Amino acid sequence: DGEMLRPARRALGEQLGLLALMCRRPDLLAPMLSIWVASWGAGEHGPVTTYFLLEIGATTEQIGNFGVIRTVGALLCSPVYGWLLDRRSAFAPVLLASFCCSFGCLFRGLAPVGDTAALYASHVVLGLGAVNFWNVVGAYAALATPRDMRPVVVSGFQVQVSTLNLLGTAAYPACDWLLIMGGLDDQLLRYRIHMSVCSLFCVFGFFYMIARFRPTALSEHHEKVKAREEEKLDGSVDKLQLFLLLASLVIQAFGETVVTVLWPLHIKKLGWGSHEYAYLDIASKLLIIAGNMAYPALARTLGCRTTASLLPVAACLTSAAAFLQPDASAYGQTTHAFNALAFLSACGVMKVCFQHLATLAVPPSLQGRVFSLLQMLASGGGMLATSSAPGFSSMRLHFLGKAPRLSCQCLAAAAGGGDAACGQRSAGRGARE
């Protein structure tokens, strides 16, 4: 039993070690503390955001427009944040993204009933920060730690954010019950309180960073570290491998989003409803967290390229088993639940794996921009999936109803084969040299 638990203990130890490192270093603690409280707050108000917007007069079409505004803002601003991170101090991009995220969320929570203009304005401000805040801080954390820790830092950042987000979501029912017991029967007022929790946390984090955040300076010592990292790169970046990694990240975002959007509709064919979906959703998030914790061990044991090749193949097989043949029997429900959860877990680890390998494939001077590019590509894949998924679900023909899953499986298989071929190509070149 001790031998079987050793990998789990090591993975947990690595994550706790990373957490201790972030708490010890003032240059990491300030931005990470802001991310921690923002992640918890976002999870706490997540269940009520849509209902809050409806309560103050937004239509379903306008809610969709708000989502588009946030995504487009993230796509347009991401290159700017990446450039600032590479060329300037991390202070400006981190503070700017935090300001837009904090006060955009605050203005949205205070929007008067029926004031559509205020809602649009607040989502424009949110679009300038929001997702970019997490991306910029994650990139800075990776750049401010040794290169050898990259798999632990990239995966650990996702573990921390996902865990706190899940805890915040889980705390919502209890918090809402306490408000009701305290005499707050007005539903809109309770929604505003839940929305304000994230805003207050984020505003606190913003001012805390103004007072305490002093990012790692690019001193002569860090120039030497940068030179050593440059030496660890191959003489020339394998452009084919980098292209495949970037393309695979888009495919991963597309496949995961399509399945996530259509999953509630699919389980209705199995005789399940909202309660079963809630349990499956929580289980998927827990498994993604566990998979991200295990990624550094996978990379050490199997190698990065092998891991990058096997994960898409696993996603292909599990998605096929989960979605292609709906079966309402107990066996069919069990098979679907097992494979669907395995698929989402593989997708979560795949994202971390591709991020890790892509950042190792470029020089340190381009790290901020490559993190921004990764975020843009993931957002693009998610947008494509979100726009196409409703059309897929409305198709009545049996074969076409399977189209989104079939397309995800084909693309995942292609990504896995391409990464494997690229790994063999690089390995062969190394052997010849």
Coordinates of C-alpha atoms in Angstrom, one line a residue:
D1 CA 0.0 0.0 0.0
G2 CA 2.9 2.4 0.8
E3 CA 4.4 1.9 -2.7
M4 CA 1.0 2.5 -4.4
L5 CA 0.5 5.7 -2.5
R6 CA 4.0 7.1 -3.0
P7 CA 3.3 8.8 -6.3
A8 CA 0.2 10.5 -4.8
R9 CA 2.2 11.6 -1.8
R10 CA 5.0 13.0 -4.1
A11 CA 2.4 14.8 -6.2
L12 CA 0.8 16.4 -3.2
G13 CA 4.2 17.2 -1.8
E14 CA 5.2 19.1 -5.0
Q15 CA 2.0 21.1 -4.9
L16 CA 2.5 22.0 -1.2
G17 CA 6.1 22.9 -1.9
L18 CA 5.0 25.2 -4.7
L19 CA 2.4 26.8 -2.4
A20 CA 5.0 27.3 0.3
L21 CA 7.4 28.9 -2.2
M22 CA 4.7 31.3 -3.3
C23 CA 4.0 32.3 0.3
R24 CA 7.7 32.8 1.1
R25 CA 8.5 35.1 -1.9
P26 CA 6.9 38.6 -1.6
D27 CA 7.2 39.0 -5.4
L28 CA 4.9 36.0 -5.9
L29 CA 2.7 36.2 -2.8
A30 CA 1.0 39.6 -3.8
P31 CA -0.3 38.6 -7.3
M32 CA -1.1 35.0 -6.2
L33 CA -3.1 36.2 -3.2
S34 CA -5.1 38.3 -5.5
I35 CA -5.7 35.4 -7.8
W36 CA -6.6 33.1 -4.9
V37 CA -9.3 35.5 -3.6
A38 CA -10.6 36.3 -7.1
S39 CA -10.9 32.6 -8.0
W40 CA -12.9 31.8 -4.8
G41 CA -15.1 34.9 -5.4
A42 CA -15.7 34.0 -9.0
G43 CA -16.8 30.5 -8.0
E44 CA -19.1 31.9 -5.3
H45 CA -21.0 34.3 -7.7
G46 CA -20.8 31.9 -10.7
P47 CA -24.1 30.1 -10.0
V48 CA -26.1 33.4 -9.8
T49 CA -24.5 35.6 -12.5
T50 CA -26.9 34.7 -15.3
Y51 CA -30.0 35.0 -12.9
F52 CA -28.7 38.3 -11.6
L53 CA -28.4 39.7 -15.2
L54 CA -32.0 38.5 -15.9
E55 CA -33.3 40.1 -12.7
I56 CA -31.9 43.5 -13.6
G57 CA -33.5 43.4 -17.0
A58 CA -31.0 41.8 -19.4
T59 CA -32.4 39.6 -22.2
T60 CA -30.9 36.2 -23.1
E61 CA -29.6 37.8 -26.3
Q62 CA -27.9 40.5 -24.4
I63 CA -26.3 38.0 -22.0
G64 CA -24.9 36.3 -25.1
N65 CA -23.5 39.7 -26.3
F66 CA -21.9 40.2 -22.9
G67 CA -20.0 36.9 -23.3
V68 CA -18.9 37.9 -26.8
I69 CA -17.6 41.3 -25.5
R70 CA -15.6 39.6 -22.8
T71 CA -14.1 37.1 -25.2
V72 CA -13.2 39.7 -27.9
G73 CA -11.7 41.9 -25.3
A74 CA -9.5 39.1 -24.0
L75 CA -8.4 38.3 -27.6
L76 CA -7.6 41.9 -28.4
C77 CA -5.8 42.8 -25.2
S78 CA -3.9 39.5 -24.7
P79 CA -1.0 40.4 -27.1
V80 CA -0.6 43.8 -25.4
Y81 CA -0.3 42.1 -21.9
G82 CA 2.2 39.6 -23.3
W83 CA 4.3 42.3 -24.9
L84 CA 4.4 44.3 -21.7
L85 CA 5.3 41.2 -19.7
D86 CA 8.3 40.5 -22.0
R87 CA 9.5 44.1 -22.6
R88 CA 8.6 45.8 -19.3
S89 CA 8.1 45.0 -15.7
A90 CA 5.3 42.6 -14.7
F91 CA 3.9 45.4 -12.5
A92 CA 2.0 47.3 -15.2
P93 CA 0.3 44.3 -16.9
V94 CA -0.7 42.6 -13.6
L95 CA -2.1 45.8 -12.1
L96 CA -3.9 46.8 -15.3
A97 CA -5.6 43.4 -15.7
S98 CA -6.5 43.4 -12.0
F99 CA -8.0 46.9 -12.2
C100 CA -10.2 46.0 -15.2
C101 CA -11.3 42.7 -13.7
S102 CA -12.0 44.2 -10.2
F103 CA -13.8 47.4 -11.1
G104 CA -15.6 45.9 -14.1
C105 CA -17.1 43.3 -11.8
L106 CA -17.9 45.9 -9.2
F107 CA -19.7 48.2 -11.7
R108 CA -21.7 45.2 -13.0
G109 CA -22.9 44.3 -9.5
L110 CA -24.0 47.9 -8.9
A111 CA -25.8 48.3 -12.2
P112 CA -29.3 49.7 -11.7
V113 CA -32.3 47.7 -12.8
G114 CA -33.0 48.3 -16.5
D115 CA -29.8 50.2 -17.2
T116 CA -28.6 48.2 -20.2
A117 CA -25.9 50.8 -21.0
A118 CA -24.3 50.3 -17.6
L119 CA -24.2 46.5 -18.2
Y120 CA -22.5 46.9 -21.6
A121 CA -20.0 49.3 -20.2
S122 CA -19.1 47.1 -17.3
H123 CA -18.6 44.1 -19.6
V124 CA -16.3 46.2 -21.8
V125 CA -14.2 47.0 -18.8
L126 CA -14.3 43.3 -17.7
G127 CA -13.2 42.3 -21.2
L128 CA -10.0 44.3 -20.8
G129 CA -9.0 42.3 -17.7
A130 CA -10.9 39.2 -16.4
V131 CA -9.4 36.2 -18.2
N132 CA -6.2 38.2 -18.9
F133 CA -5.7 38.7 -15.2
W134 CA -5.4 34.9 -14.6
N135 CA -3.2 34.5 -17.8
V136 CA -0.8 37.3 -16.9
V137 CA -0.3 36.2 -13.3
G138 CA 0.1 32.5 -14.4
A139 CA 2.7 33.6 -17.0
Y140 CA 4.6 35.7 -14.4
A141 CA 4.6 32.8 -11.9
A142 CA 6.1 30.5 -14.5
L143 CA 8.8 33.1 -15.5
A144 CA 9.7 34.0 -11.9
T145 CA 10.5 30.4 -11.0
P146 CA 13.3 28.1 -12.2
R147 CA 12.8 26.5 -15.6
D148 CA 13.1 23.0 -14.1
M149 CA 10.0 23.8 -12.1
R150 CA 7.9 24.7 -15.1
P151 CA 5.7 21.6 -15.2
V152 CA 4.9 21.9 -11.4
V153 CA 4.3 25.6 -11.7
V154 CA 2.0 25.5 -14.8
S155 CA 0.0 22.5 -13.4
G156 CA 0.0 23.9 -9.8
F157 CA -1.4 27.2 -10.9
Q158 CA -4.3 25.5 -12.5
V159 CA -4.8 23.2 -9.4
Q160 CA -4.9 26.2 -7.1
V161 CA -7.3 28.2 -9.3
S162 CA -9.6 25.3 -9.9
T163 CA -9.7 24.1 -6.3
L164 CA -10.6 27.6 -5.0
N165 CA -13.2 28.1 -7.7
L166 CA -14.8 24.8 -6.8
L167 CA -14.8 25.6 -3.1
G168 CA -16.4 29.0 -3.8
T169 CA -19.1 27.3 -5.9
A170 CA -19.7 24.7 -3.2
A171 CA -20.0 27.5 -0.6
Y172 CA -22.8 29.3 -2.5
P173 CA -25.8 27.3 -1.2
A174 CA -24.7 27.7 2.4
C175 CA -24.0 31.5 2.0
D176 CA -27.4 32.0 0.4
W177 CA -29.1 30.0 3.2
L178 CA -27.4 32.2 5.8
L179 CA -28.7 35.4 4.0
I180 CA -32.2 34.0 3.9
M181 CA -32.1 33.0 7.6
G182 CA -30.8 36.6 8.3
G183 CA -34.0 38.0 6.9
L184 CA -33.0 38.9 3.4
D185 CA -36.0 37.7 1.4
D186 CA -35.3 40.0 -1.6
Q187 CA -33.8 37.8 -4.2
L188 CA -32.2 40.6 -6.2
L189 CA -30.5 42.0 -3.1
R190 CA -29.1 38.5 -2.3
Y191 CA -27.8 38.3 -5.9
R192 CA -26.1 41.6 -5.5
I193 CA -24.5 40.5 -2.3
H194 CA -23.1 37.3 -3.9
M195 CA -21.9 39.4 -6.9
S196 CA -20.2 41.9 -4.5
V197 CA -18.2 39.2 -2.7
C198 CA -16.0 38.6 -5.7
S199 CA -15.7 42.4 -6.4
L200 CA -14.7 43.2 -2.8
F201 CA -12.1 40.4 -2.8
C202 CA -10.7 41.6 -6.2
V203 CA -10.6 45.3 -5.1
F204 CA -8.7 44.3 -2.0
G205 CA -6.2 42.3 -4.1
F206 CA -5.7 45.3 -6.4
F207 CA -4.8 47.7 -3.6
Y208 CA -2.8 45.0 -1.9
M209 CA -0.7 44.6 -5.0
I210 CA -0.2 48.4 -5.3
A211 CA 1.2 48.4 -1.8
R212 CA 3.2 45.2 -1.8
F213 CA 3.8 43.8 -5.3
R214 CA 7.4 44.3 -6.3
P215 CA 8.0 42.0 -9.3
T216 CA 11.3 40.2 -9.9
A217 CA 13.8 42.7 -11.4
L218 CA 15.8 41.9 -14.5
S219 CA 19.1 42.3 -12.8
E220 CA 22.5 41.0 -13.9
H221 CA 21.8 37.8 -12.0
H222 CA 18.6 37.2 -13.9
E223 CA 20.3 38.0 -17.2
K224 CA 22.7 35.1 -16.4
V225 CA 19.8 32.9 -15.5
K226 CA 18.2 33.9 -18.8
A227 CA 21.4 33.0 -20.7
R228 CA 21.5 29.6 -19.1
E229 CA 17.9 29.0 -20.1
E230 CA 18.7 30.0 -23.7
E231 CA 21.4 27.3 -23.7
K232 CA 18.9 24.6 -22.7
L233 CA 16.9 25.3 -25.8
D234 CA 17.9 23.4 -29.0
G235 CA 19.9 25.3 -31.5
S236 CA 16.8 26.0 -33.6
V237 CA 13.2 25.8 -32.4
D238 CA 11.3 22.9 -34.0
K239 CA 8.7 25.0 -35.8
L240 CA 6.7 21.9 -36.8
Q241 CA 6.4 20.8 -33.2
L242 CA 5.5 24.2 -32.0
F243 CA 2.8 24.5 -34.7
L244 CA 1.4 21.1 -33.8
L245 CA 1.3 22.1 -30.1
L246 CA -0.6 25.3 -30.8
A247 CA -3.0 23.6 -33.2
S248 CA -3.6 20.8 -30.7
L249 CA -4.4 23.4 -28.0
V250 CA -7.1 24.9 -30.3
I251 CA -8.5 21.4 -30.9
Q252 CA -8.5 20.6 -27.2
A253 CA -10.4 23.8 -26.4
F254 CA -12.9 23.1 -29.3
G255 CA -13.5 19.5 -28.3
E256 CA -13.8 20.1 -24.5
T257 CA -16.2 23.1 -25.1
V258 CA -18.5 21.2 -27.5
V259 CA -18.8 18.3 -25.2
T260 CA -19.4 20.6 -22.1
V261 CA -22.1 22.6 -23.9
L262 CA -23.9 19.5 -25.2
W263 CA -23.4 17.3 -22.2
P264 CA -26.6 18.3 -20.3
L265 CA -28.6 17.6 -23.5
H266 CA -27.0 14.2 -24.0
I267 CA -27.6 12.9 -20.5
K268 CA -31.3 13.4 -21.0
K269 CA -31.2 10.5 -23.4
L270 CA -29.9 8.4 -20.5
G271 CA -32.9 9.3 -18.3
W272 CA -30.8 11.8 -16.2
G273 CA -31.6 15.4 -15.2
S274 CA -30.1 18.4 -13.5
H275 CA -29.2 16.6 -10.2
E276 CA -27.2 14.0 -12.0
Y277 CA -25.5 16.6 -14.1
A278 CA -24.5 18.6 -11.0
Y279 CA -22.9 15.5 -9.5
L280 CA -21.1 14.7 -12.8
D281 CA -19.9 18.4 -13.1
I282 CA -18.5 18.3 -9.6
A283 CA -16.8 15.0 -10.2
S284 CA -15.3 16.2 -13.5
K285 CA -13.8 19.3 -11.7
L286 CA -12.3 17.1 -9.0
L287 CA -10.8 14.7 -11.5
I288 CA -9.3 17.6 -13.5
I289 CA -7.7 18.9 -10.4
A290 CA -6.3 15.4 -9.6
G291 CA -5.0 15.0 -13.1
N292 CA -3.2 18.4 -13.1
M293 CA -1.6 17.4 -9.8
A294 CA -0.4 14.2 -11.4
Y295 CA 0.9 15.8 -14.6
P296 CA 4.5 16.5 -13.4
A297 CA 4.8 12.8 -12.4
L298 CA 3.5 11.8 -15.8
A299 CA 6.0 14.0 -17.6
R300 CA 8.8 12.5 -15.5
T301 CA 7.7 8.9 -16.0
L302 CA 6.6 8.9 -19.6
G303 CA 8.4 11.9 -21.0
C304 CA 6.7 15.1 -22.2
R305 CA 6.4 14.2 -25.8
T306 CA 4.9 10.7 -25.0
T307 CA 2.4 12.3 -22.6
A308 CA 1.4 14.9 -25.2
S309 CA 0.9 12.1 -27.7
L310 CA -1.1 9.7 -25.5
L311 CA -3.5 12.3 -23.9
P312 CA -5.3 13.1 -27.2
V313 CA -5.6 9.4 -28.1
A314 CA -7.1 8.8 -24.6
A315 CA -9.5 11.7 -25.2
C316 CA -10.5 10.2 -28.6
L317 CA -11.3 6.8 -27.2
T318 CA -13.1 7.9 -24.1
S319 CA -15.3 10.5 -26.0
A320 CA -16.2 7.8 -28.5
A321 CA -17.2 5.4 -25.7
A322 CA -19.1 8.0 -23.8
F323 CA -21.2 9.7 -26.5
L324 CA -21.6 7.7 -29.7
Q325 CA -24.1 5.1 -28.4
P326 CA -26.6 6.5 -25.8
D327 CA -27.8 3.7 -23.6
A328 CA -30.3 4.3 -20.8
S329 CA -29.6 1.0 -19.0
A330 CA -27.6 1.0 -15.8
Y331 CA -24.6 -0.4 -17.7
G332 CA -24.9 2.4 -20.3
Q333 CA -25.2 5.1 -17.7
T334 CA -22.1 3.7 -15.9
T335 CA -20.1 3.5 -19.1
H336 CA -21.1 7.0 -20.1
A337 CA -20.2 8.5 -16.7
F338 CA -16.8 6.7 -16.5
N339 CA -15.7 7.7 -20.1
A340 CA -17.1 11.2 -20.0
L341 CA -15.3 12.0 -16.8
A342 CA -12.1 10.4 -18.2
F343 CA -12.5 12.5 -21.3
L344 CA -12.8 15.8 -19.4
S345 CA -9.9 14.9 -17.1
A346 CA -7.7 14.1 -20.1
C347 CA -8.7 17.4 -21.7
G348 CA -7.8 19.3 -18.5
V349 CA -4.3 17.6 -18.3
M350 CA -3.9 18.1 -22.1
K351 CA -4.2 21.9 -21.7
V352 CA -1.5 22.0 -19.0
C353 CA 0.7 19.7 -21.0
F354 CA 0.5 21.7 -24.2
Q355 CA 1.1 25.0 -22.3
H356 CA 4.1 23.5 -20.6
L357 CA 5.7 22.2 -23.9
A358 CA 4.9 25.4 -25.9
T359 CA 6.6 27.6 -23.3
L360 CA 9.7 25.4 -23.3
A361 CA 9.9 25.6 -27.1
V362 CA 10.5 29.3 -27.3
P363 CA 13.2 31.6 -25.8
P364 CA 12.6 33.3 -22.4
S365 CA 12.4 36.7 -24.1
L366 CA 9.1 35.5 -25.8
Q367 CA 7.5 33.7 -22.8
G368 CA 5.0 36.4 -22.0
R369 CA 3.8 36.6 -25.6
V370 CA 3.6 32.8 -26.0
F371 CA 1.4 32.6 -22.9
S372 CA -0.8 35.3 -24.4
L373 CA -0.9 33.4 -27.7
L374 CA -1.9 30.2 -25.9
Q375 CA -4.8 32.1 -24.3
M376 CA -5.9 33.6 -27.6
L377 CA -5.9 30.2 -29.3
A378 CA -7.8 28.5 -26.4
S379 CA -10.4 31.3 -26.5
G380 CA -10.7 31.0 -30.3
G381 CA -11.3 27.3 -30.0
G382 CA -13.9 27.8 -27.3
M383 CA -15.7 30.5 -29.4
L384 CA -15.8 28.3 -32.4
A385 CA -17.2 25.4 -30.3
T386 CA -19.8 27.7 -28.6
S387 CA -21.1 29.0 -31.9
S388 CA -21.2 25.6 -33.6
A389 CA -22.5 23.5 -30.8
P390 CA -26.1 24.8 -30.8
G391 CA -26.3 24.1 -34.6
F392 CA -25.1 20.6 -34.1
S393 CA -27.6 19.9 -31.3
S394 CA -30.5 21.1 -33.5
M395 CA -29.7 18.6 -36.3
R396 CA -32.3 15.9 -36.5
L397 CA -30.6 13.3 -38.6
H398 CA -29.1 10.6 -36.4
F399 CA -25.7 10.6 -38.0
L400 CA -25.4 14.4 -38.0
G401 CA -26.4 14.4 -34.4
K402 CA -23.1 12.6 -33.7
A403 CA -21.1 15.1 -35.8
P404 CA -19.7 17.2 -33.0
R405 CA -18.4 14.1 -31.2
L406 CA -17.1 12.5 -34.3
S407 CA -15.3 15.7 -35.3
C408 CA -13.7 16.0 -31.8
Q409 CA -12.6 12.4 -32.0
C410 CA -11.0 12.8 -35.5
L411 CA -9.3 16.0 -34.5
A412 CA -8.0 14.5 -31.2
A413 CA -6.7 11.5 -33.1
A414 CA -5.0 13.7 -35.6
A415 CA -3.4 15.8 -32.8
G416 CA -2.1 12.8 -31.0
G417 CA -0.7 11.3 -34.2
G418 CA 0.9 14.6 -35.2
D419 CA 2.5 15.0 -31.8
A420 CA 3.8 11.4 -31.8
A421 CA 5.2 11.9 -35.3
C422 CA 6.9 15.1 -34.2
G423 CA 8.3 13.4 -31.2
Q424 CA 9.8 10.6 -33.3
R425 CA 11.2 13.2 -35.7
S426 CA 12.9 15.1 -32.9
A427 CA 14.1 11.9 -31.3
G428 CA 15.5 10.7 -34.6
R429 CA 17.3 14.0 -35.2
G430 CA 18.8 13.9 -31.7
A431 CA 20.0 10.3 -32.3
R432 CA 21.7 11.3 -35.6
E433 CA 23.4 14.2 -33.9

